[in-house]
PDB file of C-alpha atoms in Angstrom:
ATOM      1  CA  MET A   1     -23.797  54.578 -94.831  1.00  0.00           C
ATOM      2  CA  GLU A   2     -24.464  56.505 -97.702  1.00  0.00           C
ATOM      3  CA  MET A   3     -22.724  56.235-101.440  1.00  0.00           C
ATOM      4  CA  THR A   4     -22.585  58.853-104.021  1.00  0.00           C
ATOM      5  CA  VAL A   5     -22.133  57.167-107.445  1.00  0.00           C
ATOM      6  CA  MET A   6     -20.795  59.001-110.431  1.00  0.00           C
ATOM      7  CA  THR A   7     -23.048  58.115-113.082  1.00  0.00           C
ATOM      8  CA  LEU A   8     -22.829  59.159-116.381  1.00  0.00           C
ATOM      9  CA  ASN A   9     -26.268  60.744-116.163  1.00  0.00           C
ATOM     10  CA  LEU A  10     -25.174  62.753-112.884  1.00  0.00           C
ATOM     11  CA  VAL A  11     -21.979  64.002-114.710  1.00  0.00           C
ATOM     12  CA  GLU A  12     -24.135  65.077-117.784  1.00  0.00           C
ATOM     13  CA  LYS A  13     -26.322  67.411-115.590  1.00  0.00           C
ATOM     14  CA  GLN A  14     -23.510  69.050-114.548  1.00  0.00           C
ATOM     15  CA  PRO A  15     -22.235  72.558-115.843  1.00  0.00           C
ATOM     16  CA  ALA A  16     -19.713  72.553-118.403  1.00  0.00           C
ATOM     17  CA  ALA A  17     -16.522  73.531-116.148  1.00  0.00           C
ATOM     18  CA  MET A  18     -17.362  70.652-113.915  1.00  0.00           C
ATOM     19  CA  ARG A  19     -17.831  68.417-116.352  1.00  0.00           C
ATOM     20  CA  ARG A  20     -14.193  69.270-117.567  1.00  0.00           C
ATOM     21  CA  ILE A  21     -13.035  68.982-113.990  1.00  0.00           C
ATOM     22  CA  ILE A  22     -14.488  65.694-113.699  1.00  0.00           C
ATOM     23  CA  GLY A  23     -13.031  64.251-116.956  1.00  0.00           C
ATOM     24  CA  LYS A  24      -9.625  65.401-115.884  1.00  0.00           C
ATOM     25  CA  HIS A  25      -9.175  64.319-112.564  1.00  0.00           C
ATOM     26  CA  LEU A  26     -11.393  61.899-112.072  1.00  0.00           C
ATOM     27  CA  ALA A  27     -13.287  60.000-115.078  1.00  0.00           C
ATOM     28  CA  VAL A  28      -9.906  59.274-117.184  1.00  0.00           C
ATOM     29  CA  PRO A  29      -8.170  57.383-114.137  1.00  0.00           C
ATOM     30  CA  ARG A  30     -11.352  55.729-112.625  1.00  0.00           C
ATOM     31  CA  TRP A  31     -12.137  54.242-116.054  1.00  0.00           C
ATOM     32  CA  GLN A  32      -8.853  52.746-116.861  1.00  0.00           C
ATOM     33  CA  ASP A  33      -8.793  50.984-113.386  1.00  0.00           C
ATOM     34  CA  THR A  34     -12.708  49.884-113.489  1.00  0.00           C
ATOM     35  CA  CYS A  35     -11.916  48.530-117.374  1.00  0.00           C
ATOM     36  CA  ASP A  36      -8.575  46.963-115.515  1.00  0.00           C
ATOM     37  CA  TYR A  37     -10.615  45.594-112.497  1.00  0.00           C
ATOM     38  CA  TYR A  38     -13.369  43.782-114.956  1.00  0.00           C
ATOM     39  CA  ASN A  39     -11.021  42.604-117.634  1.00  0.00           C
ATOM     40  CA  GLN A  40      -8.655  40.830-115.046  1.00  0.00           C
ATOM     41  CA  MET A  41     -11.487  38.920-113.592  1.00  0.00           C
ATOM     42  CA  MET A  42     -12.009  35.244-114.068  1.00  0.00           C
ATOM     43  CA  GLU A  43     -14.768  33.983-116.404  1.00  0.00           C
ATOM     44  CA  ARG A  44     -16.588  32.497-113.656  1.00  0.00           C
ATOM     45  CA  GLU A  45     -16.610  35.675-111.534  1.00  0.00           C
ATOM     46  CA  ARG A  46     -17.857  38.120-114.267  1.00  0.00           C
ATOM     47  CA  LEU A  47     -20.879  35.164-114.548  1.00  0.00           C
ATOM     48  CA  THR A  48     -21.433  35.669-111.257  1.00  0.00           C
ATOM     49  CA  VAL A  49     -21.334  39.451-111.330  1.00  0.00           C
ATOM     50  CA  CYS A  50     -23.574  39.784-114.682  1.00  0.00           C
ATOM     51  CA  PHE A  51     -26.057  37.491-113.224  1.00  0.00           C
ATOM     52  CA  HIS A  52     -26.567  39.652-110.469  1.00  0.00           C
ATOM     53  CA  ALA A  53     -26.292  42.598-112.483  1.00  0.00           C
ATOM     54  CA  GLN A  54     -29.424  41.106-114.795  1.00  0.00           C
ATOM     55  CA  LEU A  55     -26.982  40.795-117.906  1.00  0.00           C
ATOM     56  CA  LYS A  56     -26.832  38.115-120.533  1.00  0.00           C
ATOM     57  CA  GLN A  57     -24.435  35.473-120.361  1.00  0.00           C
ATOM     58  CA  ARG A  58     -22.550  36.707-123.163  1.00  0.00           C
ATOM     59  CA  HIS A  59     -21.806  39.720-121.203  1.00  0.00           C
ATOM     60  CA  ALA A  60     -19.530  37.488-119.126  1.00  0.00           C
ATOM     61  CA  THR A  61     -16.933  36.946-122.395  1.00  0.00           C
ATOM     62  CA  MET A  62     -17.004  40.588-123.147  1.00  0.00           C
ATOM     63  CA  ARG A  63     -14.422  43.528-121.781  1.00  0.00           C
ATOM     64  CA  PHE A  64     -15.718  46.110-119.837  1.00  0.00           C
ATOM     65  CA  GLU A  65     -15.305  48.909-122.768  1.00  0.00           C
ATOM     66  CA  GLU A  66     -17.519  46.954-125.226  1.00  0.00           C
ATOM     67  CA  MET A  67     -20.613  46.916-123.118  1.00  0.00           C
ATOM     68  CA  ASN A  68     -22.570  49.913-123.519  1.00  0.00           C
ATOM     69  CA  ASP A  69     -23.173  52.943-120.678  1.00  0.00           C
ATOM     70  CA  VAL A  70     -26.142  50.899-119.177  1.00  0.00           C
ATOM     71  CA  GLU A  71     -24.753  47.761-118.924  1.00  0.00           C
ATOM     72  CA  ARG A  72     -21.393  49.095-117.468  1.00  0.00           C
ATOM     73  CA  GLU A  73     -23.492  51.205-114.946  1.00  0.00           C
ATOM     74  CA  ARG A  74     -25.257  47.960-113.658  1.00  0.00           C
ATOM     75  CA  LEU A  75     -21.970  46.076-113.421  1.00  0.00           C
ATOM     76  CA  VAL A  76     -20.692  48.938-110.945  1.00  0.00           C
ATOM     77  CA  HIS A  77     -23.630  49.032-109.064  1.00  0.00           C
ATOM     78  CA  VAL A  78     -23.446  45.266-108.389  1.00  0.00           C
ATOM     79  CA  GLN A  79     -20.189  45.456-107.491  1.00  0.00           C
ATOM     80  CA  LEU A  80     -20.479  48.409-105.160  1.00  0.00           C
ATOM     81  CA  MET A  81     -23.509  46.481-103.415  1.00  0.00           C
ATOM     82  CA  ASN A  82     -21.273  43.767-102.664  1.00  0.00           C
ATOM     83  CA  CYS A  83     -18.372  45.611-101.198  1.00  0.00           C
ATOM     84  CA  VAL A  84     -20.861  47.468 -98.731  1.00  0.00           C
ATOM     85  CA  ALA A  85     -22.628  44.194 -97.959  1.00  0.00           C
ATOM     86  CA  HIS A  86     -19.103  42.374 -97.372  1.00  0.00           C
ATOM     87  CA  SER A  87     -17.866  45.644 -95.336  1.00  0.00           C
ATOM     88  CA  GLN A  88     -21.312  45.641 -93.376  1.00  0.00           C
ATOM     89  CA  ASN A  89     -20.940  41.863 -92.593  1.00  0.00           C
ATOM     90  CA  ALA A  90     -17.424  42.153 -91.059  1.00  0.00           C
ATOM     91  CA  VAL A  91     -18.527  44.793 -89.011  1.00  0.00           C
ATOM     92  CA  ARG A  92     -21.274  43.028 -87.343  1.00  0.00           C
ATOM     93  CA  SER A  93     -18.748  40.179 -87.187  1.00  0.00           C
ATOM     94  CA  ALA A  94     -16.635  42.242 -85.488  1.00  0.00           C
ATOM     95  CA  GLN A  95     -19.366  43.742 -83.078  1.00  0.00           C
ATOM     96  CA  VAL A  96     -20.579  40.107 -81.986  1.00  0.00           C
ATOM     97  CA  SER A  97     -16.939  39.004 -81.605  1.00  0.00           C
ATOM     98  CA  MET A  98     -16.748  41.894 -79.267  1.00  0.00           C
ATOM     99  CA  HIS A  99     -19.795  41.150 -77.783  1.00  0.00           C
ATOM    100  CA  ILE A 100     -18.398  37.454 -76.893  1.00  0.00           C
ATOM    101  CA  LEU A 101     -15.420  38.911 -75.306  1.00  0.00           C
ATOM    102  CA  VAL A 102     -16.907  41.434 -73.105  1.00  0.00           C
ATOM    103  CA  PHE A 103     -19.284  38.526 -71.298  1.00  0.00           C
TER     104      PHE A 103
END
């Protein structure tokens, strides 16, 4: 499974008209959802995510919007990889269960 992540670097390379469309239809709602998601996490969850993103412990007490672009992209990347790993494990588990049921 391939995922395309819309990073700041990728958006900056797009033509101005495309950047406006991305900003209008994708960026604002995604930005707010991402901020809300991270800011509502418990501190121990933030500590785990920050550790895997190789950020400092102090990042766990910061709000998402207080971090710089690089720090935020690292957090988003770690969360995406975590989601992909969980979904792949769920598929494998279902396949094993189906295999057991067949035999």
